[in-house]
XYZ file of C-alpha atoms in Angstrom:
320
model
C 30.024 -39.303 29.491
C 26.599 -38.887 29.437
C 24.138 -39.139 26.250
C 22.198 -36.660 24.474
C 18.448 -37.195 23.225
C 17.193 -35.276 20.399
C 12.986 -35.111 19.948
C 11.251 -33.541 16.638
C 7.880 -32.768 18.132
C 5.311 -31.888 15.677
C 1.216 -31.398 16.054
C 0.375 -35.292 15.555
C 3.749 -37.180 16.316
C 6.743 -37.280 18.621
C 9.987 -38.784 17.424
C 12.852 -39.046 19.940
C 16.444 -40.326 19.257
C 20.223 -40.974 21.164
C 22.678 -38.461 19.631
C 25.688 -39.939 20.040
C 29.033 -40.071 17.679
C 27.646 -37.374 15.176
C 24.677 -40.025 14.603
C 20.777 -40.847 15.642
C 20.624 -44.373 17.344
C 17.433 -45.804 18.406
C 14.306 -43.835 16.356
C 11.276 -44.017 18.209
C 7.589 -42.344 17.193
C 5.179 -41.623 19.434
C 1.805 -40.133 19.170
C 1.380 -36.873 21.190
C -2.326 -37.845 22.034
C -1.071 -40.983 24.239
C 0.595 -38.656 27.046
C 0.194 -35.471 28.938
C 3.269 -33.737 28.277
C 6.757 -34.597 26.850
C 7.983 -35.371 29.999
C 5.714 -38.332 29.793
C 6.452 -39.859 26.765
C 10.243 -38.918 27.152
C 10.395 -41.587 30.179
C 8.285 -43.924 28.245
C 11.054 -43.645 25.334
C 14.101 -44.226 28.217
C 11.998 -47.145 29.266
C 12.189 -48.470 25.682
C 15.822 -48.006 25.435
C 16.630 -49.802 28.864
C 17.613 -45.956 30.193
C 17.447 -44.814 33.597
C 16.406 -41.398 34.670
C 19.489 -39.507 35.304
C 21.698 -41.336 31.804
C 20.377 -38.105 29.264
C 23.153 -35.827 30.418
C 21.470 -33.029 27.208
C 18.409 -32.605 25.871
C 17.424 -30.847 22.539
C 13.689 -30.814 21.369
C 12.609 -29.382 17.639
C 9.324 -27.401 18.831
C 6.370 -26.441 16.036
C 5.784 -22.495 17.213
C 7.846 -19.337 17.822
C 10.254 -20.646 20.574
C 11.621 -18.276 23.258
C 12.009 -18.225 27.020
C 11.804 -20.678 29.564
C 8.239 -21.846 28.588
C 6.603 -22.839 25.177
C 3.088 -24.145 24.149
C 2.830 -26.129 21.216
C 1.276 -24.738 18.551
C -0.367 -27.736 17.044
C -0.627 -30.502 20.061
C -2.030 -29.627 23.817
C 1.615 -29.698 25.271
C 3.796 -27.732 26.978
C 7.147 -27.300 28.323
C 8.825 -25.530 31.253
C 12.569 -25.495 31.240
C 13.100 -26.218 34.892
C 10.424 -28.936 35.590
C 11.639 -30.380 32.286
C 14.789 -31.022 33.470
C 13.829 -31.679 36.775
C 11.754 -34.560 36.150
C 13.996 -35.529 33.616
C 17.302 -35.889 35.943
C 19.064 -33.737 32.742
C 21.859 -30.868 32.356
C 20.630 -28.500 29.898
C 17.631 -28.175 27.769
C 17.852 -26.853 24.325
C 14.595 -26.028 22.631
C 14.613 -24.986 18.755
C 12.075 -24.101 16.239
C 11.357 -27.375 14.246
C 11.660 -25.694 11.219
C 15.071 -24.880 12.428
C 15.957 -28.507 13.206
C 14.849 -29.488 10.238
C 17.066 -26.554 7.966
C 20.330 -27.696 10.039
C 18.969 -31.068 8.212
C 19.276 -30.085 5.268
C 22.775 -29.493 5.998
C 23.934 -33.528 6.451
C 21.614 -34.823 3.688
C 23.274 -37.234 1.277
C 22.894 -37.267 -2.371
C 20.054 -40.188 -2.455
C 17.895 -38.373 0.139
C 16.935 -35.199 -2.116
C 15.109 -35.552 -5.556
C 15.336 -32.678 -8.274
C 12.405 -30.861 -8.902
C 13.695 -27.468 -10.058
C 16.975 -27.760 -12.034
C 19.671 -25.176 -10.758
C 22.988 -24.215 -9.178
C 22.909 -23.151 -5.580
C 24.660 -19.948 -5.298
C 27.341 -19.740 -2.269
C 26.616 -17.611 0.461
C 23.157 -17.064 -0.425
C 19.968 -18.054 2.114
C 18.576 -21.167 1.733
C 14.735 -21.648 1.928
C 13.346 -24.846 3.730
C 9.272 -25.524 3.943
C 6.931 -28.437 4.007
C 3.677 -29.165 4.807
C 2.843 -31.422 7.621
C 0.737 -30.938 9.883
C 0.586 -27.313 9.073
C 2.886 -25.317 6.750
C 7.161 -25.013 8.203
C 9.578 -22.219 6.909
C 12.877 -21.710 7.905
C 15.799 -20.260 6.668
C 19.446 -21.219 6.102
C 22.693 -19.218 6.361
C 26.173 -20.821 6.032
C 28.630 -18.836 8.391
C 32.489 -17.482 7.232
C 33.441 -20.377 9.998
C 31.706 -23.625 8.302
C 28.858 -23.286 11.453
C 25.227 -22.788 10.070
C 22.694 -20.216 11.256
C 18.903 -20.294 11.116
C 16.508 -18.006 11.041
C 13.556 -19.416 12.418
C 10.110 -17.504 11.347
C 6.253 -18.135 10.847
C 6.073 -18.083 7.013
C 3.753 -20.699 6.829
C 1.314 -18.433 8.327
C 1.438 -15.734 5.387
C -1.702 -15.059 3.429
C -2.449 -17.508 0.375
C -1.903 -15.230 -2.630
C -4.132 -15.552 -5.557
C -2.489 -16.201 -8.960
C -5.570 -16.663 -11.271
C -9.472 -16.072 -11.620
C -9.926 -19.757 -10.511
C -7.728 -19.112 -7.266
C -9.883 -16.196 -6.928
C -13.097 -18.009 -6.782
C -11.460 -20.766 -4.447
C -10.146 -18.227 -2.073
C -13.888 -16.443 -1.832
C -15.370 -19.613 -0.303
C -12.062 -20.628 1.638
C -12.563 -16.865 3.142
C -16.569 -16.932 3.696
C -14.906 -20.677 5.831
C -12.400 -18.737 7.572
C -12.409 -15.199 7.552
C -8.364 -15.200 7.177
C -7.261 -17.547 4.652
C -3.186 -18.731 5.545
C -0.633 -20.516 3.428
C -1.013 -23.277 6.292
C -4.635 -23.377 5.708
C -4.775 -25.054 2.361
C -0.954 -26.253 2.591
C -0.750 -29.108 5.491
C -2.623 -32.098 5.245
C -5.947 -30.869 6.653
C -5.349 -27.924 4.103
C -5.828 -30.986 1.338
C -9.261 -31.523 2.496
C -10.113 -27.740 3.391
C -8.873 -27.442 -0.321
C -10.999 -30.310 -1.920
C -14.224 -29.437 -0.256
C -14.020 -26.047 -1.367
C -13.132 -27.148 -5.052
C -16.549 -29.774 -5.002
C -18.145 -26.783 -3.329
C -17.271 -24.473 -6.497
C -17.923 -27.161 -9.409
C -20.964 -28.379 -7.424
C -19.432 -31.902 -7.078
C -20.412 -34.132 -4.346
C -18.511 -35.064 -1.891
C -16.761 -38.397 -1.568
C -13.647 -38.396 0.721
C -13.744 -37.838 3.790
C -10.035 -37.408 4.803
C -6.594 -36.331 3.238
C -5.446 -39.253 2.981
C -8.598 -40.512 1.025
C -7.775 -37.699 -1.272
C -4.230 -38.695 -2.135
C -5.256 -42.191 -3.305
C -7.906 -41.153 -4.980
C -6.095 -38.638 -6.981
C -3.085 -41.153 -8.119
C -5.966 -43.639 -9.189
C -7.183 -41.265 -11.299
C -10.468 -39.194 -9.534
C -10.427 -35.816 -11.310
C -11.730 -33.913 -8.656
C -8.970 -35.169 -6.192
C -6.504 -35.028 -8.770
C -7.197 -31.542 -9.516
C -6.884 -30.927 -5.456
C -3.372 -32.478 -5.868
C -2.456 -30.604 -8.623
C -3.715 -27.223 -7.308
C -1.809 -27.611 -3.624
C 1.079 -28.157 -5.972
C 0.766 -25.136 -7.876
C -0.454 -23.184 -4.026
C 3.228 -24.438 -2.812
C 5.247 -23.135 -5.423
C 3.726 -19.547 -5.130
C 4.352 -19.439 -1.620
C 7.776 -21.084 -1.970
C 8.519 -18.501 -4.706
C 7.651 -15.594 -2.846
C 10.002 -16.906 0.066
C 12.732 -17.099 -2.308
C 11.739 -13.154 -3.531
C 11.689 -11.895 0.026
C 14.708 -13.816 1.446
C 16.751 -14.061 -1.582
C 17.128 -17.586 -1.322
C 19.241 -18.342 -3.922
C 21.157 -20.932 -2.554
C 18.181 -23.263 -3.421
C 15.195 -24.259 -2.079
C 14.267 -27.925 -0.061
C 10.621 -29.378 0.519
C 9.975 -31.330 3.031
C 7.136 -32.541 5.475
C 5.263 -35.641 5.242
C 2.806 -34.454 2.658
C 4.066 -34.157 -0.424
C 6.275 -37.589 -0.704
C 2.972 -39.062 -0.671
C 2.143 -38.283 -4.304
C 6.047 -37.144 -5.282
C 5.445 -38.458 -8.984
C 2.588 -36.242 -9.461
C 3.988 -33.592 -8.117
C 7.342 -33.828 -9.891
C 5.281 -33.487 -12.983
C 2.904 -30.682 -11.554
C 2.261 -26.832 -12.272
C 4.950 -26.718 -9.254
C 7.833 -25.201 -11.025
C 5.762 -22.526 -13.563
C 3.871 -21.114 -10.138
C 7.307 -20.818 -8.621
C 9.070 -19.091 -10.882
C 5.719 -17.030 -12.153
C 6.292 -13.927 -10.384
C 5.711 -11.288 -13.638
C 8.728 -8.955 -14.083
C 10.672 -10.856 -11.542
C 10.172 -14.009 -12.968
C 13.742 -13.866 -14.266
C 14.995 -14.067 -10.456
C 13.644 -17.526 -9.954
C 15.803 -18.677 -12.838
C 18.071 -21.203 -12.216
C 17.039 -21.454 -8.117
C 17.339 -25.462 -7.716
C 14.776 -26.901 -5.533
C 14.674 -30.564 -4.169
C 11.857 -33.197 -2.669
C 13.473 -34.140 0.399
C 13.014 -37.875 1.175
C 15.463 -38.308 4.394
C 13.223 -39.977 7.146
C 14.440 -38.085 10.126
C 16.010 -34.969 8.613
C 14.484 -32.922 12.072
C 16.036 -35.214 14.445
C 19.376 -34.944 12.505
C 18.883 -31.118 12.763
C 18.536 -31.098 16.265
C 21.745 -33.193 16.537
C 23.706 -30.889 14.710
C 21.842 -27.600 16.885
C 22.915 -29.806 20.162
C 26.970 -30.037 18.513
C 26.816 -26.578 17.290
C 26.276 -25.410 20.656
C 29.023 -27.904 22.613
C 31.475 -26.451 19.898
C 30.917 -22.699 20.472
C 31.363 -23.610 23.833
């Protein structure tokens, strides 16, 4: 019987896995920028592995964009993918190409206990849509829906490209020079991790600080050592997230709780445990009451899309 590779393929990395036995074997991250195409730097992972062309029997790969068709362009990365050369050069059966926001709700769905931290205390009501966004390399939203037959269903969507509401006079004045930058200011734009320095320059920009970091990642450690400027850009994606992740819960009715993920946040998950996350969720005015009691979770799983895209791949063999 042949194997099954799974890939979560996001704007700035590539991670590729075996499926086999209900499991991921052999984890492997590339960097998009080293190859033309997935093709590419799929053989370069079979070479890895000691694979031939010809052993992947099925293929699924976790896309970042809307995914439909026989042909998809990466939102994020300079790739692209049609189904037929795909398999062609890849000597495989059948392609199967999700939404990676999708892979990464089906997840959600094998995540064990010491893989999630609390950050909204709650009980998940049954039956009820589950919301699933992080910020990456841009902003992810997907959905959740647990079917009569135990089988999950996702609806995949582009909320991470909704407009950044404004929840105070300080947003206000943020937003003005974030839209004189951009003309259309997006969740995405302030939440990924470019969004943290889009963010911080605006902020020196309004309190006529200089500026001293030069990349997210600058920003993060200067924040947990204690720079109030960056610290304040921490704090204020924080509070950003949760009105965006609120309003997701409002419009889907996502009361069967709510999971962050992405490989921003973890970075500083202390701070923003104890950030304005949780009163900007809930804050939504005379439906405030809603967000009670909606639990929400800092996911910490390493490979939670690859997983996903497992379970899409066995979904699919089991409906037959």
């Amino acid at each position: 019987m042949k194997l099954a590779l799974v890939g979560d393929i996001g704007g700035t990395n590539a991670r590729f896995a075996l499926w086999r036995d209900d499991q991921l074997e052999a984890v492997q991250v590339l960097a998009t920028a080293d190859f033309p195409g997935p093709e590419q730097a799929i053989i370069a992972y079979l070479q890895a592995q000691g694979l031939p062309l010809g052993a992947i029997g099925s293929v699924c790969l976790a896309c970042a964009g809307p995914v439909s068709g026989d042909l998809f362009r990466f939102t994020n990365n300079h790739w692209r993918i049609d189904r037929a050369a795909f398999c062609a050069a890849l000597q495989t059966d059948e392609l199967l190409m999700i939404n990676d926001f999708s892979a990464m709700a089906l997840g959600m769905t094998r995540l064990a206990e010491h893989e999630r931290m609390p950050v909204c205390a709650g009980q998940a009501q049954a039956e009820r849509p589950v919301l699933v966004i992080g910020a990456g390399t841009g902003l992810g939203v997907g959905t959740l829906l647990e079917r009569p037959d135990g089988r999950w269903l996702v609806l995949p969507g582009e909320g991470g490209h909704v407009d950044l509401p404004i929840g105070s006079p300080r947003e206000a004045e943020l937003w003005q020079i974030l839209y004189r930058q951009l003309g259309h200011v997006r969740a995405e734009d302030v939440l990924s991790g470019n969004g943290l320095l889009v963010l911080y320059r605006a902020m020196c920009e309004l309190d006529g600080q200089p500026l001293q970091h030069a990349t997210p990642a600058a920003i993060t450690a200067a924040g947990l050592a204690g720079d109030p400027v960056a610290a304040e850009v921490l704090e204020q994606f924080s509070v950003w997230l949760g009105r965006v992740a609120g309003n997701n819960v409002l419009t889907l009715g996502a009361r069967g709780g709510v999971y962050i993920v992405g490989g921003v946040v973890p970075r500083f998950a202390e701070r923003f445990l104890a950030s304005g996350f949780a009163k900007s969720f809930s804050d939504k005015g005379c439906m405030s009451h809603y967000l009670d009691g909606v639990p929400v979770w800092l996911v910490t799983a390493e490979y939670p899309g690859l997983t996903g895209a497992g379970v899409a791949l066995q979904q699919r063999a089991e409906a037959g």
